[in-house]
């Protein structure tokens, strides 16, 4: 199929014409390109039948160019205009905030022809001096480059899940679909996602392909087949779509959910039992299908429990499933409260009362308002005086709102020397004391471990927040000696946090499991700074499930009374 190749050529023409400041034509080429790459027919076939002009957006002019490409393998017009534009200037247009005019100006004045040139020029402060640019647009360019680069990598689950849900919703509405599932690492709720593997059960695969490749938010169609297509959405996420029969849906779900290792092992088990397991079903020696419509019936035939998708990583779940001993991981609806919410006292956007009311709506029994302490200037940290004022306000709202208990908390900085940012006189007035590293991240492992251990020795501490400091796209995790941290946490009844704000996801699934194996309890915190982020609790529970956490391992499943007991404090 030449469709994609031809579409690519037209996209390039559009980019180049745009840089040259030509109106209208780029849009026409782009429209033709999009229609060509998303159409089901083979463009060479259409050419043979002399029907190129039936393609929407293809007139006589563009049809001639298609003809030339099919017959000669190249296009003279493209070769000609390529010479008029230096280097990879059209790549610059992929950076947000750079239009064709700016790209041309950057080239003419600074000799910028590649993304690398652009980054160098911005970093050395040359761009701000150009006419029509300034310090802000220089920063915007750097930000744009960062986003463009990131878009090519994996994205955090917290960003990918709403996009996947939306897609699932749209596909479910179609009258030709009977089942829809986003499988792959998203279904396993991995903390970062590469692309979306979407399965659809339908008797009309062509119609589903037509629909998806023509969706408004599709930027490019990478491939289009009769039951399989790949597209890139405008946000840069790749979607791999497969349409299967209803009767194969379970087998396809099992196959495409993975992980790879889990899949390989289940297929080995199938072979040992005299079956063959594939994306089309479970077959016996006579090639007769014995299961395939649901995952449950496949696992049952294999003599094992059906593991929750979050467990399918070949980390021992298969062996336990064979013995009927899979752990009962925490259900999504078991959460009774959130331990980590910022109000507008520090850097949150909502008032305490607004947070409380939203938490009532979510059905919570309690919420801990944990604003920054005084050293976190960037987060508008609270002085002792403001903290006490906040506590008073919380008491008043608690009297007013009967349906929820607001806990007086703080996210207290662990200073570089391991001391806490408030003294004990203050700490003992709080219901929940959360401690966290927010500064001096670059420390040798031993020094960082000792810093945190010293802080954990304070008797008022309840939760260690985002224990490794990892921050997506900005900061790697700092190294700490986990066995020592676990030991201290278990000894002092300090919970480690599962911080589920999208760019953090700290602790990792592996470390959650290790914490549990070391008798350490965990507290999920959304680290909410804007009301809608309260919903990311689901991501935290997902991470807990990936770490094999059961209800008893997660503090958020306890009632207020049980919390008081656990922390040995009178909260009620
Ligand atoms: Zn923090
Ligand atoms: Zn925080």
mmCIF file with all atom_site columns, C-alpha atoms and ligand atoms in Angstrom, residues 340 342 372 411 436 438 465-466 499 504 527, ligand 1:
data_model
loop_
_atom_site.group_PDB
_atom_site.id
_atom_site.type_symbol
_atom_site.label_atom_id
_atom_site.label_alt_id
_atom_site.label_comp_id
_atom_site.label_asym_id
_atom_site.label_entity_id
_atom_site.label_seq_id
_atom_site.pdbx_PDB_ins_code
_atom_site.Cartn_x
_atom_site.Cartn_y
_atom_site.Cartn_z
_atom_site.occupancy
_atom_site.B_iso_or_equiv
_atom_site.pdbx_formal_charge
_atom_site.auth_seq_id
_atom_site.auth_comp_id
_atom_site.auth_asym_id
_atom_site.auth_atom_id
_atom_site.pdbx_PDB_model_num
ATOM   1  C  CA  . UNK A 1 340 ? -2.602 14.400 51.338 1.00 0.00 ? 340 UNK A CA  1
ATOM   2  C  CA  . UNK A 1 342 ? -3.265 21.036 49.876 1.00 0.00 ? 342 UNK A CA  1
ATOM   3  C  CA  . UNK A 1 372 ? 3.485  22.878 53.231 1.00 0.00 ? 372 UNK A CA  1
ATOM   4  C  CA  . UNK A 1 411 ? 3.421  18.263 55.040 1.00 0.00 ? 411 UNK A CA  1
ATOM   5  C  CA  . UNK A 1 436 ? 8.822  14.892 53.098 1.00 0.00 ? 436 UNK A CA  1
ATOM   6  C  CA  . UNK A 1 438 ? 11.509 19.020 49.208 1.00 0.00 ? 438 UNK A CA  1
ATOM   7  C  CA  . UNK A 1 465 ? 5.446  11.282 51.753 1.00 0.00 ? 465 UNK A CA  1
ATOM   8  C  CA  . UNK A 1 466 ? 6.778  10.565 48.247 1.00 0.00 ? 466 UNK A CA  1
ATOM   9  C  CA  . UNK A 1 499 ? 1.754  9.451  46.296 1.00 0.00 ? 499 UNK A CA  1
ATOM   10 C  CA  . UNK A 1 504 ? 5.040  11.364 40.957 1.00 0.00 ? 504 UNK A CA  1
ATOM   11 C  CA  . UNK A 1 527 ? -1.233 15.340 46.802 1.00 0.00 ? 527 UNK A CA  1
HETATM 12 ZN ZN1 . LIG B 2 .   ? 5.476  17.102 48.791 1.00 0.00 ? 1   LIG B ZN1 1
#
